[in-house]
mmCIF file of C-alpha atoms in Angstrom:
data_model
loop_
_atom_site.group_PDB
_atom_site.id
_atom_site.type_symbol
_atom_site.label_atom_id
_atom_site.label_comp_id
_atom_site.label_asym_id
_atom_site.label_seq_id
_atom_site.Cartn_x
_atom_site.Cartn_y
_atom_site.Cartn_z
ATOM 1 C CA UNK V 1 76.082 -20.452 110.947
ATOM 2 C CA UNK V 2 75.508 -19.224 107.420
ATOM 3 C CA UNK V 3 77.585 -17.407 105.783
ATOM 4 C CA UNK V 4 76.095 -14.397 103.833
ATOM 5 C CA UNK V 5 78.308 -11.431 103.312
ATOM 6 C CA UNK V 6 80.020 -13.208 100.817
ATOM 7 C CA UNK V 7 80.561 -11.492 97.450
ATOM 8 C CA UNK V 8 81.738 -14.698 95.166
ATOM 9 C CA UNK V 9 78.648 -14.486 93.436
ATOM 10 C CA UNK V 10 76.977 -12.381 90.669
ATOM 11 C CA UNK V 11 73.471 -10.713 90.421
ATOM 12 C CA UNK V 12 73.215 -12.773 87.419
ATOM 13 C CA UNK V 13 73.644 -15.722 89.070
ATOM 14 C CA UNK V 14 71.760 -15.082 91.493
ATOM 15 C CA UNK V 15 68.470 -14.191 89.289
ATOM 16 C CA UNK V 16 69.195 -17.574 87.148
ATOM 17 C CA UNK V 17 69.427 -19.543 90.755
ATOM 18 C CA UNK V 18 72.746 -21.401 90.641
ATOM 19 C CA UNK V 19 74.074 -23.037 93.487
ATOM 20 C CA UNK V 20 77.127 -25.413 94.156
ATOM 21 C CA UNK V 21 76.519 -28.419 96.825
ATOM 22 C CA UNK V 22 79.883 -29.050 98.105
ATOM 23 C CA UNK V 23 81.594 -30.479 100.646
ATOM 24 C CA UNK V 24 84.392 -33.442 101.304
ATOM 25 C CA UNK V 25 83.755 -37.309 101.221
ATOM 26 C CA UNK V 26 81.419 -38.299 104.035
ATOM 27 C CA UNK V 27 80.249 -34.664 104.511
ATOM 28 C CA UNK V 28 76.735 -35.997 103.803
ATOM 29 C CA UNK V 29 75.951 -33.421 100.313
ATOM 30 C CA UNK V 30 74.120 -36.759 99.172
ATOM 31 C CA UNK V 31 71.222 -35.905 101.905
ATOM 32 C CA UNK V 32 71.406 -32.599 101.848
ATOM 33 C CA UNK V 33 70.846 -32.356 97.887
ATOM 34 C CA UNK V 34 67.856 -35.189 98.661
ATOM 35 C CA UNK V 35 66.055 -32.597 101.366
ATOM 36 C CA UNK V 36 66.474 -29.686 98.930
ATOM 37 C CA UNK V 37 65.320 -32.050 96.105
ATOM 38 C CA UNK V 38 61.938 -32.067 98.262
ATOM 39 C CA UNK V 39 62.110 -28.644 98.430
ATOM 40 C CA UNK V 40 61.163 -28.055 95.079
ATOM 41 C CA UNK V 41 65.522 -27.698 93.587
ATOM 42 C CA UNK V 42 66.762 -29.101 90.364
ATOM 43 C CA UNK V 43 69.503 -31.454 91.662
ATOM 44 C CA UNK V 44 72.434 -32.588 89.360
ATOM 45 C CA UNK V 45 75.034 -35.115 90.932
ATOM 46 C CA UNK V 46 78.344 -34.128 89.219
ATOM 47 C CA UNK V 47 79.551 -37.894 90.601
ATOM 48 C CA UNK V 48 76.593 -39.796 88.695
ATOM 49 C CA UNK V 49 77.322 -37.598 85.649
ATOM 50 C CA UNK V 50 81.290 -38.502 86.215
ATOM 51 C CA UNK V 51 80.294 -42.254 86.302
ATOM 52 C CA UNK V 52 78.376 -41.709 82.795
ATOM 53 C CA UNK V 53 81.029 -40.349 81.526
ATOM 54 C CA UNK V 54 83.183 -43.279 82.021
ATOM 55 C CA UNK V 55 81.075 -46.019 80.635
ATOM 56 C CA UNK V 56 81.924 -47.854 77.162
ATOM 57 C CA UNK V 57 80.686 -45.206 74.885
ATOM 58 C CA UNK V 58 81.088 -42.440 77.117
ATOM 59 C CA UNK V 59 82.684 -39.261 76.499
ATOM 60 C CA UNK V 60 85.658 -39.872 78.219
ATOM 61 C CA UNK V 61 85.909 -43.912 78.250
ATOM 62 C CA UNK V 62 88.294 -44.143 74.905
ATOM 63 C CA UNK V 63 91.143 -40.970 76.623
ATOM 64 C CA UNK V 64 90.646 -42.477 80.331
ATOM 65 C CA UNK V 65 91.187 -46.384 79.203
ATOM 66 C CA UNK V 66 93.996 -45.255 77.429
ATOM 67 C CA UNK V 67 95.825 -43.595 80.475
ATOM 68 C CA UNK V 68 95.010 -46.070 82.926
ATOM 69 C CA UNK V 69 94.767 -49.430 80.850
ATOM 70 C CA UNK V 70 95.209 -51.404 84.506
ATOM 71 C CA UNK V 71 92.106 -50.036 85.354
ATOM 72 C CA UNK V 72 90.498 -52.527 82.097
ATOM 73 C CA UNK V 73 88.397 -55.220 83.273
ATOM 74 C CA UNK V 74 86.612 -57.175 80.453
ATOM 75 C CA UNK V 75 86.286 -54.025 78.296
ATOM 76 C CA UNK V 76 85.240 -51.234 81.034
ATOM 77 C CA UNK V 77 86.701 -49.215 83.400
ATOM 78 C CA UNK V 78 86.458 -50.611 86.857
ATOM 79 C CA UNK V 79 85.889 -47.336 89.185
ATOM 80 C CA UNK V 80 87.031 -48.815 92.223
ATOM 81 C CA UNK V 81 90.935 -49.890 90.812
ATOM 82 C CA UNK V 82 90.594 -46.633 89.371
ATOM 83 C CA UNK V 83 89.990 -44.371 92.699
ATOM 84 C CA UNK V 84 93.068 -46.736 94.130
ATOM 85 C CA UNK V 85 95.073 -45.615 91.332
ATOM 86 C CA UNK V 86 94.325 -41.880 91.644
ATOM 87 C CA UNK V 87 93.808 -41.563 94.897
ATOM 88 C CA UNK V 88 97.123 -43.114 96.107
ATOM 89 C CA UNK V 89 99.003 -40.445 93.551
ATOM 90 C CA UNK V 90 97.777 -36.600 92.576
ATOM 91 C CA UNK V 91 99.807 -36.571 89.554
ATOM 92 C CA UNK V 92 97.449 -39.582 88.892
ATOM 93 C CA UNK V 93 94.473 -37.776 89.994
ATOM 94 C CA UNK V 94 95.519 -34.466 88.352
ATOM 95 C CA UNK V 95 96.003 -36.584 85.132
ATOM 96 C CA UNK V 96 92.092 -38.414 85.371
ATOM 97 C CA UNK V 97 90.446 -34.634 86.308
ATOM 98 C CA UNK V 98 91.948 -33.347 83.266
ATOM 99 C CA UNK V 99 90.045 -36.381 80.704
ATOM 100 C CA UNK V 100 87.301 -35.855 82.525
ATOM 101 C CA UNK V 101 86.224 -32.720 83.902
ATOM 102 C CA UNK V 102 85.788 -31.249 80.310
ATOM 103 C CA UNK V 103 83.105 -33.979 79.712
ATOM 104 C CA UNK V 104 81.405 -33.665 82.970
ATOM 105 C CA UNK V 105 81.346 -30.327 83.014
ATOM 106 C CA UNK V 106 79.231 -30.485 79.459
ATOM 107 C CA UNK V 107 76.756 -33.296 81.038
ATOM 108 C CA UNK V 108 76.173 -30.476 83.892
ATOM 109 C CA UNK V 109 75.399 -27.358 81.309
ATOM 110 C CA UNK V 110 73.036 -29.692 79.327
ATOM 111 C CA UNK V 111 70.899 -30.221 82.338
ATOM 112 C CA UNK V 112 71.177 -26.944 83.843
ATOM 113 C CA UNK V 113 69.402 -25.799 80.183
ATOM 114 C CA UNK V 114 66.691 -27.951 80.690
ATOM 115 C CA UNK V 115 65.983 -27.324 84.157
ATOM 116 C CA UNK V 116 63.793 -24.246 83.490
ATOM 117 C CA UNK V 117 62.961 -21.807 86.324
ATOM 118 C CA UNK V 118 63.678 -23.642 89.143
ATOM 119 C CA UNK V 119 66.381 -23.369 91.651
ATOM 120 C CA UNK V 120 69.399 -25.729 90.444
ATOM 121 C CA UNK V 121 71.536 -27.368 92.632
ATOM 122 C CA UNK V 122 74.599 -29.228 91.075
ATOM 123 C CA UNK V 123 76.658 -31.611 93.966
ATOM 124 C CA UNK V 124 80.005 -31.694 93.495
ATOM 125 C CA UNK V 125 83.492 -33.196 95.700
ATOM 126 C CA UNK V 126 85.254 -29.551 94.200
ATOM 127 C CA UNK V 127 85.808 -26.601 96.127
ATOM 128 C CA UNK V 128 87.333 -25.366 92.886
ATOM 129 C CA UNK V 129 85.152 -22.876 90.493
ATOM 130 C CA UNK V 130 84.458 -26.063 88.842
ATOM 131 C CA UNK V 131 81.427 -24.730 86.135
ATOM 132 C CA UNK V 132 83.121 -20.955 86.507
ATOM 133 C CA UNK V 133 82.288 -17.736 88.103
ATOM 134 C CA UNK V 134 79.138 -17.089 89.556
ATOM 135 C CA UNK V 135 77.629 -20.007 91.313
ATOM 136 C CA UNK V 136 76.784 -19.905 95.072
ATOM 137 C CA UNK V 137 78.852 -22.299 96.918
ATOM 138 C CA UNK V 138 77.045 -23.792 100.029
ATOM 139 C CA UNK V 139 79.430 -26.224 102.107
ATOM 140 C CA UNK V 140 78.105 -29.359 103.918
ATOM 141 C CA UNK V 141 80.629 -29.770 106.990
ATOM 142 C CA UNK V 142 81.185 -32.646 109.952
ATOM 143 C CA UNK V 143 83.912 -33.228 112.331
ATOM 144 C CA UNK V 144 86.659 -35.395 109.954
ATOM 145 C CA UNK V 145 86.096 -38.021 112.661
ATOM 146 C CA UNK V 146 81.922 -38.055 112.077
ATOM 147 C CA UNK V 147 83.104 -38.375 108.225
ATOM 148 C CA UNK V 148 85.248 -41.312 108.179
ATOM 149 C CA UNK V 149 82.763 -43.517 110.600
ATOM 150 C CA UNK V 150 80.026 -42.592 107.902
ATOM 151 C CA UNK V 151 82.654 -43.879 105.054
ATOM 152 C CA UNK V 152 83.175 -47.071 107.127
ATOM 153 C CA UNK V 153 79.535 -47.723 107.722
ATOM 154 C CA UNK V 154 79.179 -47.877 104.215
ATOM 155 C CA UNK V 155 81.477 -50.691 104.049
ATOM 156 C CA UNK V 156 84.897 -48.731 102.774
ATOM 157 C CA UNK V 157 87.935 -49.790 103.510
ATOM 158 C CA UNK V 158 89.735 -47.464 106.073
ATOM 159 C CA UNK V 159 92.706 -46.984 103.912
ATOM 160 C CA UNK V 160 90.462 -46.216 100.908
ATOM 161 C CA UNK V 161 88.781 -44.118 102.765
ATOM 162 C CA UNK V 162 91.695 -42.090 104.488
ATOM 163 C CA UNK V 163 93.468 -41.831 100.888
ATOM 164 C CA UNK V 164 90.193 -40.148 99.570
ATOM 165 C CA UNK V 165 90.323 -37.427 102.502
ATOM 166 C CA UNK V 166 93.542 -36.646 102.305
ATOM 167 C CA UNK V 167 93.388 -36.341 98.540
ATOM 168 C CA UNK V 168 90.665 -33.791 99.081
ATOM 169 C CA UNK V 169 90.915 -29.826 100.465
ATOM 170 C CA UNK V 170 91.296 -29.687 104.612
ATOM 171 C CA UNK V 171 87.952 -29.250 106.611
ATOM 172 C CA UNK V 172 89.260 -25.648 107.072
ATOM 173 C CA UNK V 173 89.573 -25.032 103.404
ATOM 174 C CA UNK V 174 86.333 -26.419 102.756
ATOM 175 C CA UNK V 175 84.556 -24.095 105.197
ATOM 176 C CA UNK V 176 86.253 -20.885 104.142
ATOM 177 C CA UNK V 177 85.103 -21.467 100.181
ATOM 178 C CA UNK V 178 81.894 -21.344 101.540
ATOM 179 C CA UNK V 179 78.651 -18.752 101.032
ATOM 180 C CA UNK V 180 76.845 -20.614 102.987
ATOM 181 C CA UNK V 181 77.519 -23.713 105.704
ATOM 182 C CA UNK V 182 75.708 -25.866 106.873
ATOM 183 C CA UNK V 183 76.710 -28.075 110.013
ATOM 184 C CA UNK V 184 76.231 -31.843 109.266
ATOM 185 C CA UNK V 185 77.945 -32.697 112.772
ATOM 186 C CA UNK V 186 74.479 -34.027 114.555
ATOM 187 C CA UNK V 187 71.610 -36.273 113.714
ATOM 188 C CA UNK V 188 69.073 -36.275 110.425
ATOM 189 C CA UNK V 189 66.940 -34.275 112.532
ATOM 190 C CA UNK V 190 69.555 -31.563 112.862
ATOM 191 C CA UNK V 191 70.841 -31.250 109.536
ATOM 192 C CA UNK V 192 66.381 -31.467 108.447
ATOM 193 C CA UNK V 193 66.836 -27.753 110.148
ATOM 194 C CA UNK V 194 70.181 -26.495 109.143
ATOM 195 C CA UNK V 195 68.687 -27.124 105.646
ATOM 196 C CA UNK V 196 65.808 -25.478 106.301
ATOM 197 C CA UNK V 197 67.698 -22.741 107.787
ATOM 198 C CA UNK V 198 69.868 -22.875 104.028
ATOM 199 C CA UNK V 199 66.315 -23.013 101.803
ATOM 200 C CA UNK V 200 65.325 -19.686 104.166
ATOM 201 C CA UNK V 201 68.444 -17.830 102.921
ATOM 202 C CA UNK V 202 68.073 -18.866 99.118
ATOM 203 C CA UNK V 203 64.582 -17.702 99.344
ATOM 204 C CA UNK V 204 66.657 -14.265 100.274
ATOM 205 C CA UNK V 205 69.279 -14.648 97.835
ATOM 206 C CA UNK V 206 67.431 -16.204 94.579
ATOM 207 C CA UNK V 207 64.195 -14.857 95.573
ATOM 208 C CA UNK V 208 62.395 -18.044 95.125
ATOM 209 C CA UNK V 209 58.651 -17.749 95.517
#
C-alpha cells in the first residue's frame, strides 16, 4: 500500500514535482518509469546518464580509466569487467560512486532545468538522498526471489546477478526509504494498477492537473 504520511519531502518540492524512482536490481523501476512516461512524467534514467558519463570523452572516462585501468579494452571502459570489479568489492564500488556520482548527478540537474512544468521522474539504483533533500522517493518492490528470475531471464549470470543484490540495500531497507510503494510482485497487469494507484496520489501530492 502507499505510503503517505511521510514527511521526507518539502512543500517546495512538492510544487516543483520531483520524484525519485527507486528500487533494487530486478525491481522492475525500468517499467514503471515507462507507464508513468505515458502518463504525461519527465523521465530521467540516472543509469543511461551513468553510462554517458563513462564514454571516451565523458565526464568521468579520464578519473574512472585511471582507477580501474583493467577495465581498458581498446581505449574504453568495458561496463561489464567493470560491474565485476565493483561489485565483487565495496571499497571498489565506494571508490567508482565517488568519480562518478558528481558527474551524474550534473547530467540529472541539466535535464531537470529543461523539463519545464511537468512532473519529473529521475530512476535511480540509490536509496541514498542521491540529488539532496526534497525529492519524493517512490519504491518499486518484488519478492528477492521474483527479482533474480527477472535478472536471469535477461540472460545474467547468477553470480553476477547475486553480487549486484547483495551489493545493494536489503528489500527491507528499500521499503522503509519509501513515500510511496508500489508492489511489483504480480503480473504487468498488476503493477498497470499499482501505478495507477501511484499517478492518483501524485495528482494529491504535486497537484498535477
Amino acid at each position: 500500500s502507499g505510503l503517505g504520511t511521510s514527511s521526507g519531502y518539502s512543500r517546495t518540492s512538492m510544487e516543483r514535482k520531483h520524484v525519485l524512482l527507486a528500487g533494487g536490481i530486478g525491481s522492475g523501476k525500468s517499467e514503471v518509469g515507462r507507464m508513468l512516461l505515458r502518463r504525461g512524467c519527465y523521465v530521467i534514467d540516472a543509469d543511461e546518464i551513468g553510462h554517458e558519463v563513462l564514454e571516451p570523452g565523458g565526464e568521468a572516462f579520464e578519473r574512472v580509466a585511471a582507477a580501474f585501468p583493467d577495465t581498458l579494452v581498446d581505449g574504453t571502459i568495458d561496463r561489464g569487467l567493470l560491474a565485476r570489479d565493483v561489485f565483487a568489492d565495496p571499497t571498489r564500488l565506494r571508490l567508482l560512486e565517488s568519480l562518478t556520482h558528481p558527474a551524474i548527478r550534473a547530467g540529472i540537474r541539466r535535464d531537470v532545468e529543461a523539463c519545464g512544468e511537468r512532473v519529473v521522474v529521475v530512476e535511480v539504483p540509490l536509496i541514498s538522498d542521491f540529488l539532496g533533500d526534497g525529492w519524493m522517493r517512490v519504491v518499486v518492490d518484488a519478492p528477492t526471489g521474483r527479482r533474480l528470475q527477472r535478472l536471469l531471464d535477461r540472460g545474467l549470470d547468477l553470480e553476477d546477478v547475486r553480487r549486484r543484490i547483495d551489493a545493494q540495500p536489503s528489500r527491507r531497507q528499500w521499503r522503509d526509504a519509501a513515500d510511496f510503494l508500489v508492489d511489483n510482485s504480480g503480473d504487468l497487469a498488476d503493477l498497470e494498477r499499482e501505478v495507477e494507484r501511484l499517478w492518483s496520489w501524485l495528482n494529491d501530492q504535486c497537484h498535477v492537473h
